[in-house]
Amino acid sequence: MKQQMAMQVVNGVDVSKLKGTIEAIKGTPSLADFRFRIVNKWQGGGLNQTTVKASYGAGQEFPERDGKFTMQADEPPILLSKDEAANPVEHLLHALAACVTTTMVYHAAARGIPLEAVESQLEGELDLHGFLGLDPKVRKGFKSISLSVRLSGPLSEAQKQEIVNLGPGFSPVYDMVSNPVPITVTLAP
Amino acid sequence: MKQQMAMQVVNGVDVSKLKGTIEAIKGTPSLADFRFRIVNKWQGGGLNQTTVKASYGAGQEFPERDGKFTMQADEPPILLSKDEAANPVEHLLHALAACVTTTMVYHAAARGIPLEAVESQLEGELDLHGFLGLDPKVRKGFKSISLSVRLSGPLSEAQKQEIVNLGPGFSPVYDMVSNPVPITVTLAP
């Protein structure tokens, strides 16, 4: 049984484990509850650094992830800082691209569809009137995002379109950017 | 004049330049148009890598940023990958924290309010029934995000509250997570 499970790897995803996860959640729905946590510290000007904290999921804490990853953000000189890292809206595009890609890869794996390459190009358009408070009718964030995906593999055009649709269909970050998420902001004492 | 301008730095932000930017945009509104771009490539399983591309803003392209920054994303073993980088939803939290922090820092600087430290803790709650397609009523992304900000500096409680409110008030990523952004997804030939 174990040998058979080990062979069901598609796109680098162990489909046996994926199906096991699905069955486990069907049996115990609370296993689907996940929590992801970070801490961010300002480092002066437009520079700041995030540290990933322990996460929670499938009924357990994962303390070994506490402090494992750090990411910085900065702004380029035209936006008054030193360009030591990608800026926050570029990180949002990264989160979106990464999530759509992983969603396509995992859901294609679950369908037994092998992929050879996935590459996406993203662009977001922003009008600084919003951030600067110069026009309350102009939104602060991107007015729109374009996401172009190139897929390679033994795929028909219909299959490629099916896989591309899995991104908008199931990606958590796509959901969070295209639909509202409630954010509670509090001032810590 | 230059000396005077060089001295107007608050929170590491050159407030003279910030005000110059605002005046320039008031005179030529198209200078406020910015475009940010990335490319993301799948690297197998849950791992993929983003490269920041040239950006556009204030009427000019910035080719020197093309390829300057790369960021990876992965998933932990419980989500069927090798945990070689923060995952996409953690990157979204990073983008949000970074943007809210930079927004508070810049807008406080514009108001002449000095900050000594800014630290934020974020948590997002996610129900995997959404991503896995087990329940169409469950959203794919975080059902909610909590963001707790600690501010240090010579600030009254009222000033701290004023600064914390600048995040939701002006942050581009806060806007994009709390409000819908139109995303156009296309399959590249």
mmCIF file of C-alpha atoms in Angstrom:
data_model
loop_
_atom_site.group_PDB
_atom_site.id
_atom_site.type_symbol
_atom_site.label_atom_id
_atom_site.label_comp_id
_atom_site.label_asym_id
_atom_site.label_seq_id
_atom_site.Cartn_x
_atom_site.Cartn_y
_atom_site.Cartn_z
ATOM 1 C CA MET A 1 0.000 0.000 0.000
ATOM 2 C CA LYS A 2 2.764 2.383 0.940
ATOM 3 C CA GLN A 3 4.628 1.666 -2.285
ATOM 4 C CA GLN A 4 1.532 2.286 -4.338
ATOM 5 C CA MET A 5 0.924 5.601 -2.532
ATOM 6 C CA ALA A 6 4.518 6.710 -3.045
ATOM 7 C CA MET A 7 4.109 6.311 -6.776
ATOM 8 C CA GLN A 8 1.126 8.616 -7.104
ATOM 9 C CA VAL A 9 3.205 11.785 -7.444
ATOM 10 C CA VAL A 10 2.062 14.221 -10.129
ATOM 11 C CA ASN A 11 3.685 17.645 -10.618
ATOM 12 C CA GLY A 12 5.790 16.987 -7.510
ATOM 13 C CA VAL A 13 2.606 16.670 -5.462
ATOM 14 C CA ASP A 14 1.918 13.413 -3.616
ATOM 15 C CA VAL A 15 -1.633 12.836 -4.797
ATOM 16 C CA SER A 16 -2.141 9.968 -2.356
ATOM 17 C CA LYS A 17 -1.418 12.329 0.548
ATOM 18 C CA LEU A 18 -3.647 14.993 -1.019
ATOM 19 C CA LYS A 19 -6.513 12.521 -1.234
ATOM 20 C CA GLY A 20 -5.721 11.370 2.304
ATOM 21 C CA THR A 21 -5.991 14.979 3.478
ATOM 22 C CA ILE A 22 -9.358 15.319 1.774
ATOM 23 C CA GLU A 23 -10.667 12.117 3.394
ATOM 24 C CA ALA A 24 -9.358 13.159 6.815
ATOM 25 C CA ILE A 25 -11.133 16.537 6.534
ATOM 26 C CA LYS A 26 -14.348 14.859 5.438
ATOM 27 C CA GLY A 27 -14.144 12.792 8.627
ATOM 28 C CA THR A 28 -13.037 15.616 10.933
ATOM 29 C CA PRO A 29 -13.954 19.005 9.440
ATOM 30 C CA SER A 30 -11.990 20.986 12.067
ATOM 31 C CA LEU A 31 -8.758 19.643 10.532
ATOM 32 C CA ALA A 32 -9.357 22.186 7.744
ATOM 33 C CA ASP A 33 -8.804 25.149 10.093
ATOM 34 C CA PHE A 34 -5.458 26.842 9.435
ATOM 35 C CA ARG A 35 -3.878 29.956 10.899
ATOM 36 C CA PHE A 36 -0.895 31.774 9.428
ATOM 37 C CA ARG A 37 1.001 34.403 11.372
ATOM 38 C CA ILE A 38 3.762 36.943 10.832
ATOM 39 C CA VAL A 39 5.477 39.783 12.676
ATOM 40 C CA ASN A 40 6.738 42.854 10.815
ATOM 41 C CA LYS A 41 9.250 45.412 12.110
ATOM 42 C CA TRP A 42 10.007 48.829 10.658
ATOM 43 C CA GLN A 43 13.697 49.344 9.835
ATOM 44 C CA GLY A 44 13.647 53.053 8.878
ATOM 45 C CA GLY A 45 12.285 54.949 5.868
ATOM 46 C CA GLY A 46 10.490 52.595 3.487
ATOM 47 C CA LEU A 47 12.319 49.475 4.738
ATOM 48 C CA ASN A 48 10.758 46.834 6.974
ATOM 49 C CA GLN A 49 11.133 43.123 7.653
ATOM 50 C CA THR A 50 8.647 40.319 8.191
ATOM 51 C CA THR A 51 9.359 37.159 10.153
ATOM 52 C CA VAL A 52 7.080 34.163 9.654
ATOM 53 C CA LYS A 53 5.797 32.802 12.966
ATOM 54 C CA ALA A 54 4.526 29.358 13.943
ATOM 55 C CA SER A 55 1.475 28.328 11.978
ATOM 56 C CA TYR A 56 -1.464 26.154 12.945
ATOM 57 C CA GLY A 57 -3.343 23.577 10.903
ATOM 58 C CA ALA A 58 -4.765 20.060 10.887
ATOM 59 C CA GLY A 59 -5.228 20.324 14.650
ATOM 60 C CA GLN A 60 -1.606 21.100 15.505
ATOM 61 C CA GLU A 61 0.832 23.956 15.980
ATOM 62 C CA PHE A 62 4.000 24.083 13.878
ATOM 63 C CA PRO A 63 6.552 25.794 16.160
ATOM 64 C CA GLU A 64 9.431 24.719 13.918
ATOM 65 C CA ARG A 65 8.345 27.361 11.399
ATOM 66 C CA ASP A 66 8.716 30.164 13.969
ATOM 67 C CA GLY A 67 11.450 32.451 12.624
ATOM 68 C CA LYS A 68 12.308 30.162 9.708
ATOM 69 C CA PHE A 69 11.654 32.768 6.990
ATOM 70 C CA THR A 70 12.190 36.512 6.773
ATOM 71 C CA MET A 71 11.150 38.832 3.949
ATOM 72 C CA GLN A 72 11.958 42.506 3.527
ATOM 73 C CA ALA A 73 10.093 45.252 1.713
ATOM 74 C CA ASP A 74 11.330 48.673 0.631
ATOM 75 C CA GLU A 75 10.490 51.372 -1.909
ATOM 76 C CA PRO A 76 12.547 52.568 -4.898
ATOM 77 C CA PRO A 77 14.124 56.073 -4.846
ATOM 78 C CA ILE A 78 11.240 57.519 -6.910
ATOM 79 C CA LEU A 79 9.082 56.517 -3.913
ATOM 80 C CA LEU A 80 11.612 57.992 -1.462
ATOM 81 C CA SER A 81 13.546 54.998 -0.161
ATOM 82 C CA LYS A 82 16.637 52.931 -1.044
ATOM 83 C CA ASP A 83 15.257 50.006 -3.079
ATOM 84 C CA GLU A 84 16.738 47.302 -0.887
ATOM 85 C CA ALA A 85 13.819 44.930 -1.562
ATOM 86 C CA ALA A 86 10.683 44.585 -3.652
ATOM 87 C CA ASN A 87 7.958 46.947 -2.520
ATOM 88 C CA PRO A 88 4.686 45.952 -0.828
ATOM 89 C CA VAL A 89 2.559 45.960 -3.997
ATOM 90 C CA GLU A 90 5.170 43.819 -5.786
ATOM 91 C CA HIS A 91 4.980 41.407 -2.850
ATOM 92 C CA LEU A 92 1.212 41.325 -3.313
ATOM 93 C CA LEU A 93 1.725 40.397 -6.977
ATOM 94 C CA HIS A 94 4.185 37.707 -5.845
ATOM 95 C CA ALA A 95 1.648 36.307 -3.366
ATOM 96 C CA LEU A 96 -0.992 36.265 -6.109
ATOM 97 C CA ALA A 97 1.223 34.637 -8.748
ATOM 98 C CA ALA A 98 2.592 32.068 -6.297
ATOM 99 C CA CYS A 99 -0.865 31.113 -5.093
ATOM 100 C CA VAL A 100 -2.424 30.856 -8.549
ATOM 101 C CA THR A 101 0.522 28.723 -9.710
ATOM 102 C CA THR A 102 0.403 26.372 -6.728
ATOM 103 C CA THR A 103 -3.371 26.106 -7.077
ATOM 104 C CA MET A 104 -3.093 25.134 -10.751
ATOM 105 C CA VAL A 105 -0.285 22.648 -9.998
ATOM 106 C CA TYR A 106 -2.083 20.955 -7.082
ATOM 107 C CA HIS A 107 -5.514 20.823 -8.722
ATOM 108 C CA ALA A 108 -4.012 19.581 -11.997
ATOM 109 C CA ALA A 109 -2.197 16.887 -9.963
ATOM 110 C CA ALA A 110 -5.474 15.863 -8.319
ATOM 111 C CA ARG A 111 -6.937 15.465 -11.832
ATOM 112 C CA GLY A 112 -3.896 13.468 -12.952
ATOM 113 C CA ILE A 113 -2.800 16.146 -15.427
ATOM 114 C CA PRO A 114 0.998 16.505 -15.649
ATOM 115 C CA LEU A 115 2.527 19.944 -16.243
ATOM 116 C CA GLU A 116 6.024 20.645 -17.514
ATOM 117 C CA ALA A 117 6.277 24.395 -16.972
ATOM 118 C CA VAL A 118 4.144 27.197 -15.560
ATOM 119 C CA GLU A 119 5.156 30.814 -16.015
ATOM 120 C CA SER A 120 3.069 33.869 -15.263
ATOM 121 C CA GLN A 121 3.521 37.573 -15.951
ATOM 122 C CA LEU A 122 1.681 40.074 -13.776
ATOM 123 C CA GLU A 123 1.234 43.822 -13.950
ATOM 124 C CA GLY A 124 -0.675 46.134 -11.647
ATOM 125 C CA GLU A 125 -1.619 49.728 -12.386
ATOM 126 C CA LEU A 126 -1.681 52.246 -9.582
ATOM 127 C CA ASP A 127 -2.579 55.934 -9.449
ATOM 128 C CA LEU A 128 -0.593 57.660 -6.694
ATOM 129 C CA HIS A 129 -3.386 60.244 -6.225
ATOM 130 C CA GLY A 130 -4.977 57.640 -3.926
ATOM 131 C CA PHE A 131 -2.028 56.914 -1.620
ATOM 132 C CA LEU A 132 -1.110 60.596 -1.400
ATOM 133 C CA GLY A 133 -4.644 61.587 -0.454
ATOM 134 C CA LEU A 134 -4.882 63.989 -3.408
ATOM 135 C CA ASP A 135 -8.191 62.613 -4.708
ATOM 136 C CA PRO A 136 -10.565 60.601 -2.506
ATOM 137 C CA LYS A 137 -12.251 59.167 -5.616
ATOM 138 C CA VAL A 138 -9.020 57.411 -6.667
ATOM 139 C CA ARG A 139 -8.457 54.069 -4.975
ATOM 140 C CA LYS A 140 -5.172 53.497 -3.126
ATOM 141 C CA GLY A 141 -4.376 50.089 -4.589
ATOM 142 C CA PHE A 142 -4.128 48.725 -8.103
ATOM 143 C CA LYS A 143 -7.071 49.734 -10.264
ATOM 144 C CA SER A 144 -6.535 46.447 -12.115
ATOM 145 C CA ILE A 145 -4.166 43.506 -12.317
ATOM 146 C CA SER A 146 -3.358 41.529 -15.453
ATOM 147 C CA LEU A 147 -2.132 37.950 -15.079
ATOM 148 C CA SER A 148 -0.941 36.049 -18.144
ATOM 149 C CA VAL A 149 -0.151 32.353 -17.692
ATOM 150 C CA ARG A 150 1.922 30.186 -20.039
ATOM 151 C CA LEU A 151 1.547 26.427 -19.587
ATOM 152 C CA SER A 152 3.783 23.745 -21.076
ATOM 153 C CA GLY A 153 3.132 20.025 -21.138
ATOM 154 C CA PRO A 154 1.296 17.325 -23.071
ATOM 155 C CA LEU A 155 -1.915 19.352 -22.964
ATOM 156 C CA SER A 156 -4.692 20.146 -25.384
ATOM 157 C CA GLU A 157 -5.833 23.764 -25.644
ATOM 158 C CA ALA A 158 -9.002 22.776 -23.784
ATOM 159 C CA GLN A 159 -6.941 21.279 -20.958
ATOM 160 C CA LYS A 160 -4.768 24.393 -20.772
ATOM 161 C CA GLN A 161 -7.861 26.549 -20.452
ATOM 162 C CA GLU A 162 -9.267 24.185 -17.810
ATOM 163 C CA ILE A 163 -6.046 24.483 -15.783
ATOM 164 C CA VAL A 164 -5.871 28.269 -16.099
ATOM 165 C CA ASN A 165 -9.426 28.460 -14.779
ATOM 166 C CA LEU A 166 -8.396 26.529 -11.650
ATOM 167 C CA GLY A 167 -6.447 29.598 -10.450
ATOM 168 C CA PRO A 168 -9.427 31.942 -10.190
ATOM 169 C CA GLY A 169 -11.541 28.983 -9.136
ATOM 170 C CA PHE A 170 -9.577 27.833 -6.091
ATOM 171 C CA SER A 171 -6.648 30.135 -5.240
ATOM 172 C CA PRO A 172 -6.858 31.636 -1.722
ATOM 173 C CA VAL A 173 -4.882 34.768 -2.659
ATOM 174 C CA TYR A 174 -6.870 35.264 -5.871
ATOM 175 C CA ASP A 175 -9.989 35.133 -3.701
ATOM 176 C CA MET A 176 -8.534 37.653 -1.230
ATOM 177 C CA VAL A 177 -7.500 40.151 -3.908
ATOM 178 C CA SER A 178 -10.643 39.874 -6.030
ATOM 179 C CA ASN A 179 -13.052 39.776 -3.054
ATOM 180 C CA PRO A 180 -13.132 41.744 0.216
ATOM 181 C CA VAL A 181 -11.459 40.321 3.347
ATOM 182 C CA PRO A 182 -12.430 41.776 6.744
ATOM 183 C CA ILE A 183 -9.331 43.190 8.474
ATOM 184 C CA THR A 184 -9.404 44.120 12.162
ATOM 185 C CA VAL A 185 -6.762 46.730 13.029
ATOM 186 C CA THR A 186 -5.943 47.343 16.685
ATOM 187 C CA LEU A 187 -3.415 49.508 18.519
ATOM 188 C CA ALA A 188 -1.367 47.315 20.869
ATOM 189 C CA PRO A 189 -0.776 48.819 24.323
ATOM 190 C CA MET B 1 17.621 75.858 -0.227
ATOM 191 C CA LYS B 2 19.179 72.444 -0.758
ATOM 192 C CA GLN B 3 20.540 72.414 2.781
ATOM 193 C CA GLN B 4 17.156 73.305 4.181
ATOM 194 C CA MET B 5 15.536 70.559 2.118
ATOM 195 C CA ALA B 6 18.115 67.992 3.231
ATOM 196 C CA MET B 7 17.219 68.641 6.851
ATOM 197 C CA GLN B 8 13.508 67.892 6.461
ATOM 198 C CA VAL B 9 13.883 64.174 7.017
ATOM 199 C CA VAL B 10 11.339 62.592 9.346
ATOM 200 C CA ASN B 11 11.226 58.814 9.967
ATOM 201 C CA GLY B 12 13.912 58.396 7.315
ATOM 202 C CA VAL B 13 11.595 59.978 4.740
ATOM 203 C CA ASP B 14 12.709 63.124 2.927
ATOM 204 C CA VAL B 15 9.608 65.216 3.489
ATOM 205 C CA SER B 16 10.824 67.933 1.114
ATOM 206 C CA LYS B 17 10.949 65.383 -1.699
ATOM 207 C CA LEU B 18 7.561 63.993 -0.666
ATOM 208 C CA LYS B 19 6.057 67.466 -0.859
ATOM 209 C CA GLY B 20 7.871 68.036 -4.152
ATOM 210 C CA THR B 21 6.284 64.857 -5.503
ATOM 211 C CA ILE B 22 2.846 66.067 -4.443
ATOM 212 C CA GLU B 23 3.363 69.456 -6.124
ATOM 213 C CA ALA B 24 4.678 67.794 -9.306
ATOM 214 C CA ILE B 25 1.602 65.540 -9.490
ATOM 215 C CA LYS B 26 -0.712 68.493 -8.910
ATOM 216 C CA GLY B 27 0.909 70.158 -11.915
ATOM 217 C CA THR B 28 1.093 67.023 -14.112
ATOM 218 C CA PRO B 29 -1.447 64.416 -12.951
ATOM 219 C CA SER B 30 -0.099 61.683 -15.265
ATOM 220 C CA LEU B 31 3.079 61.575 -13.128
ATOM 221 C CA ALA B 32 0.954 59.638 -10.592
ATOM 222 C CA ASP B 33 0.582 56.637 -12.927
ATOM 223 C CA PHE B 34 2.685 53.686 -11.778
ATOM 224 C CA ARG B 35 2.995 50.140 -13.047
ATOM 225 C CA PHE B 36 4.597 47.270 -11.139
ATOM 226 C CA ARG B 37 5.468 43.996 -12.814
ATOM 227 C CA ILE B 38 6.705 40.526 -11.906
ATOM 228 C CA VAL B 39 7.317 37.163 -13.536
ATOM 229 C CA ASN B 40 6.778 33.933 -11.617
ATOM 230 C CA LYS B 41 8.113 30.479 -12.543
ATOM 231 C CA TRP B 42 7.054 27.151 -11.108
ATOM 232 C CA GLN B 43 9.941 25.110 -9.671
ATOM 233 C CA GLY B 44 8.147 21.835 -8.894
ATOM 234 C CA GLY B 45 5.591 20.832 -6.250
ATOM 235 C CA GLY B 46 4.586 23.833 -4.145
ATOM 236 C CA LEU B 47 7.783 25.789 -4.914
ATOM 237 C CA ASN B 48 7.942 28.752 -7.290
ATOM 238 C CA GLN B 49 9.987 31.904 -7.740
ATOM 239 C CA THR B 50 9.101 35.481 -8.582
ATOM 240 C CA THR B 51 11.443 37.964 -10.262
ATOM 241 C CA VAL B 52 10.640 41.654 -10.061
ATOM 242 C CA LYS B 53 10.673 43.305 -13.490
ATOM 243 C CA ALA B 54 11.219 46.908 -14.528
ATOM 244 C CA SER B 55 8.627 49.249 -13.086
ATOM 245 C CA TYR B 56 7.127 52.452 -14.475
ATOM 246 C CA GLY B 57 6.246 55.662 -12.682
ATOM 247 C CA ALA B 58 6.500 59.442 -12.778
ATOM 248 C CA GLY B 59 6.631 59.251 -16.575
ATOM 249 C CA GLN B 60 9.643 56.978 -16.824
ATOM 250 C CA GLU B 61 10.642 53.318 -16.960
ATOM 251 C CA PHE B 62 13.041 51.918 -14.342
ATOM 252 C CA PRO B 63 14.928 49.162 -16.195
ATOM 253 C CA GLU B 64 17.551 48.982 -13.438
ATOM 254 C CA ARG B 65 15.006 47.171 -11.251
ATOM 255 C CA ASP B 66 14.565 44.391 -13.849
ATOM 256 C CA GLY B 67 15.752 41.195 -12.137
ATOM 257 C CA LYS B 68 17.006 42.993 -9.011
ATOM 258 C CA PHE B 69 14.824 41.045 -6.569
ATOM 259 C CA THR B 70 13.637 37.441 -6.413
ATOM 260 C CA MET B 71 11.229 35.919 -3.907
ATOM 261 C CA GLN B 72 10.251 32.282 -3.508
ATOM 262 C CA ALA B 73 7.109 30.687 -2.158
ATOM 263 C CA ASP B 74 6.539 27.116 -1.023
ATOM 264 C CA GLU B 75 4.191 25.152 1.221
ATOM 265 C CA PRO B 76 4.964 23.300 4.469
ATOM 266 C CA PRO B 77 4.835 19.464 4.562
ATOM 267 C CA ILE B 78 1.312 19.490 6.017
ATOM 268 C CA LEU B 79 0.361 21.212 2.735
ATOM 269 C CA LEU B 80 2.375 18.689 0.708
ATOM 270 C CA SER B 81 5.605 20.513 -0.124
ATOM 271 C CA LYS B 82 9.076 21.050 1.383
ATOM 272 C CA ASP B 83 8.765 24.350 3.272
ATOM 273 C CA GLU B 84 11.634 26.061 1.480
ATOM 274 C CA ALA B 85 9.975 29.495 1.709
ATOM 275 C CA ALA B 86 6.989 31.257 3.246
ATOM 276 C CA ASN B 87 3.747 30.246 1.562
ATOM 277 C CA PRO B 88 1.573 32.491 -0.632
ATOM 278 C CA VAL B 89 -0.863 33.531 2.095
ATOM 279 C CA GLU B 90 2.048 34.398 4.404
ATOM 280 C CA HIS B 91 3.443 36.529 1.570
ATOM 281 C CA LEU B 92 0.069 38.263 1.360
ATOM 282 C CA LEU B 93 0.278 39.018 5.105
ATOM 283 C CA HIS B 94 3.824 40.332 4.532
ATOM 284 C CA ALA B 95 2.621 42.596 1.700
ATOM 285 C CA LEU B 96 -0.173 43.883 3.931
ATOM 286 C CA ALA B 97 2.031 44.483 6.993
ATOM 287 C CA ALA B 98 4.772 46.127 4.932
ATOM 288 C CA CYS B 99 2.338 48.435 3.173
ATOM 289 C CA VAL B 100 0.458 49.465 6.309
ATOM 290 C CA THR B 101 3.785 50.171 8.055
ATOM 291 C CA THR B 102 5.220 52.221 5.199
ATOM 292 C CA THR B 103 1.936 54.106 4.888
ATOM 293 C CA MET B 104 1.954 55.010 8.582
ATOM 294 C CA VAL B 105 5.635 55.996 8.453
ATOM 295 C CA TYR B 106 5.295 58.193 5.332
ATOM 296 C CA HIS B 107 2.036 59.878 6.344
ATOM 297 C CA ALA B 108 3.331 60.472 9.886
ATOM 298 C CA ALA B 109 6.448 62.037 8.321
ATOM 299 C CA ALA B 110 4.290 64.315 6.152
ATOM 300 C CA ARG B 111 2.544 65.442 9.361
ATOM 301 C CA GLY B 112 5.910 65.994 11.102
ATOM 302 C CA ILE B 113 5.284 63.169 13.602
ATOM 303 C CA PRO B 114 8.461 61.224 14.468
ATOM 304 C CA LEU B 115 8.231 57.477 15.178
ATOM 305 C CA GLU B 116 10.790 55.371 17.006
ATOM 306 C CA ALA B 117 9.483 51.862 16.379
ATOM 307 C CA VAL B 118 6.631 50.211 14.511
ATOM 308 C CA GLU B 119 5.880 46.532 14.994
ATOM 309 C CA SER B 120 2.837 44.655 13.762
ATOM 310 C CA GLN B 121 1.523 41.146 14.368
ATOM 311 C CA LEU B 122 -0.816 39.602 11.814
ATOM 312 C CA GLU B 123 -2.857 36.439 11.739
ATOM 313 C CA GLY B 124 -5.127 35.108 9.027
ATOM 314 C CA GLU B 125 -7.655 32.292 9.455
ATOM 315 C CA LEU B 126 -8.320 29.939 6.595
ATOM 316 C CA ASP B 127 -10.691 26.990 6.149
ATOM 317 C CA LEU B 128 -9.186 24.470 3.716
ATOM 318 C CA HIS B 129 -12.673 23.322 2.649
ATOM 319 C CA GLY B 130 -12.544 26.273 0.232
ATOM 320 C CA PHE B 131 -9.226 25.542 -1.490
ATOM 321 C CA LEU B 132 -9.970 21.824 -1.688
ATOM 322 C CA GLY B 133 -13.350 22.431 -3.290
ATOM 323 C CA LEU B 134 -15.124 20.478 -0.526
ATOM 324 C CA ASP B 135 -17.684 23.197 0.225
ATOM 325 C CA PRO B 136 -18.519 25.941 -2.289
ATOM 326 C CA LYS B 137 -19.946 28.097 0.520
ATOM 327 C CA VAL B 138 -16.523 28.327 2.210
ATOM 328 C CA ARG B 139 -14.286 31.024 0.791
ATOM 329 C CA LYS B 140 -10.824 30.044 -0.436
ATOM 330 C CA GLY B 141 -8.881 32.827 1.275
ATOM 331 C CA PHE B 142 -8.699 34.095 4.845
ATOM 332 C CA LYS B 143 -12.130 34.547 6.388
ATOM 333 C CA SER B 144 -10.562 37.345 8.461
ATOM 334 C CA ILE B 145 -7.222 38.987 9.194
ATOM 335 C CA SER B 146 -6.193 40.542 12.510
ATOM 336 C CA LEU B 147 -3.495 43.216 12.496
ATOM 337 C CA SER B 148 -2.163 44.540 15.791
ATOM 338 C CA VAL B 149 0.227 47.512 15.642
ATOM 339 C CA ARG B 150 2.581 48.667 18.417
ATOM 340 C CA LEU B 151 3.968 52.199 18.031
ATOM 341 C CA SER B 152 6.837 53.726 20.004
ATOM 342 C CA GLY B 153 7.885 57.350 20.089
ATOM 343 C CA PRO B 154 7.079 60.668 21.783
ATOM 344 C CA LEU B 155 3.383 60.224 21.030
ATOM 345 C CA SER B 156 0.150 60.796 22.893
ATOM 346 C CA GLU B 157 -2.454 58.034 22.809
ATOM 347 C CA ALA B 158 -4.510 60.212 20.465
ATOM 348 C CA GLN B 159 -1.540 60.563 18.098
ATOM 349 C CA LYS B 160 -0.949 56.796 18.170
ATOM 350 C CA GLN B 161 -4.564 56.194 17.242
ATOM 351 C CA GLU B 162 -4.320 58.825 14.482
ATOM 352 C CA ILE B 163 -1.246 57.078 13.046
ATOM 353 C CA VAL B 164 -2.782 53.593 13.231
ATOM 354 C CA ASN B 165 -5.787 54.910 11.300
ATOM 355 C CA LEU B 166 -3.482 56.072 8.482
ATOM 356 C CA GLY B 167 -2.885 52.414 7.526
ATOM 357 C CA PRO B 168 -6.499 51.582 6.626
ATOM 358 C CA GLY B 169 -6.884 55.140 5.356
ATOM 359 C CA PHE B 170 -4.131 55.193 2.748
ATOM 360 C CA SER B 171 -2.384 51.814 2.321
ATOM 361 C CA PRO B 172 -2.596 50.395 -1.223
ATOM 362 C CA VAL B 173 -2.367 46.762 -0.088
ATOM 363 C CA TYR B 174 -4.895 47.318 2.717
ATOM 364 C CA ASP B 175 -7.218 48.691 0.025
ATOM 365 C CA MET B 176 -6.579 45.695 -2.255
ATOM 366 C CA VAL B 177 -7.243 43.099 0.463
ATOM 367 C CA SER B 178 -10.265 44.802 2.004
ATOM 368 C CA ASN B 179 -11.832 45.803 -1.343
ATOM 369 C CA PRO B 180 -12.167 43.929 -4.663
ATOM 370 C CA VAL B 181 -9.513 44.368 -7.373
ATOM 371 C CA PRO B 182 -10.424 43.333 -10.939
ATOM 372 C CA ILE B 183 -7.987 40.661 -12.160
ATOM 373 C CA THR B 184 -7.803 39.705 -15.824
ATOM 374 C CA VAL B 185 -6.447 36.186 -16.341
ATOM 375 C CA THR B 186 -5.344 35.125 -19.798
ATOM 376 C CA LEU B 187 -3.743 32.028 -21.242
ATOM 377 C CA ALA B 188 -0.565 33.001 -23.110
ATOM 378 C CA PRO B 189 -0.076 31.255 -26.468
#
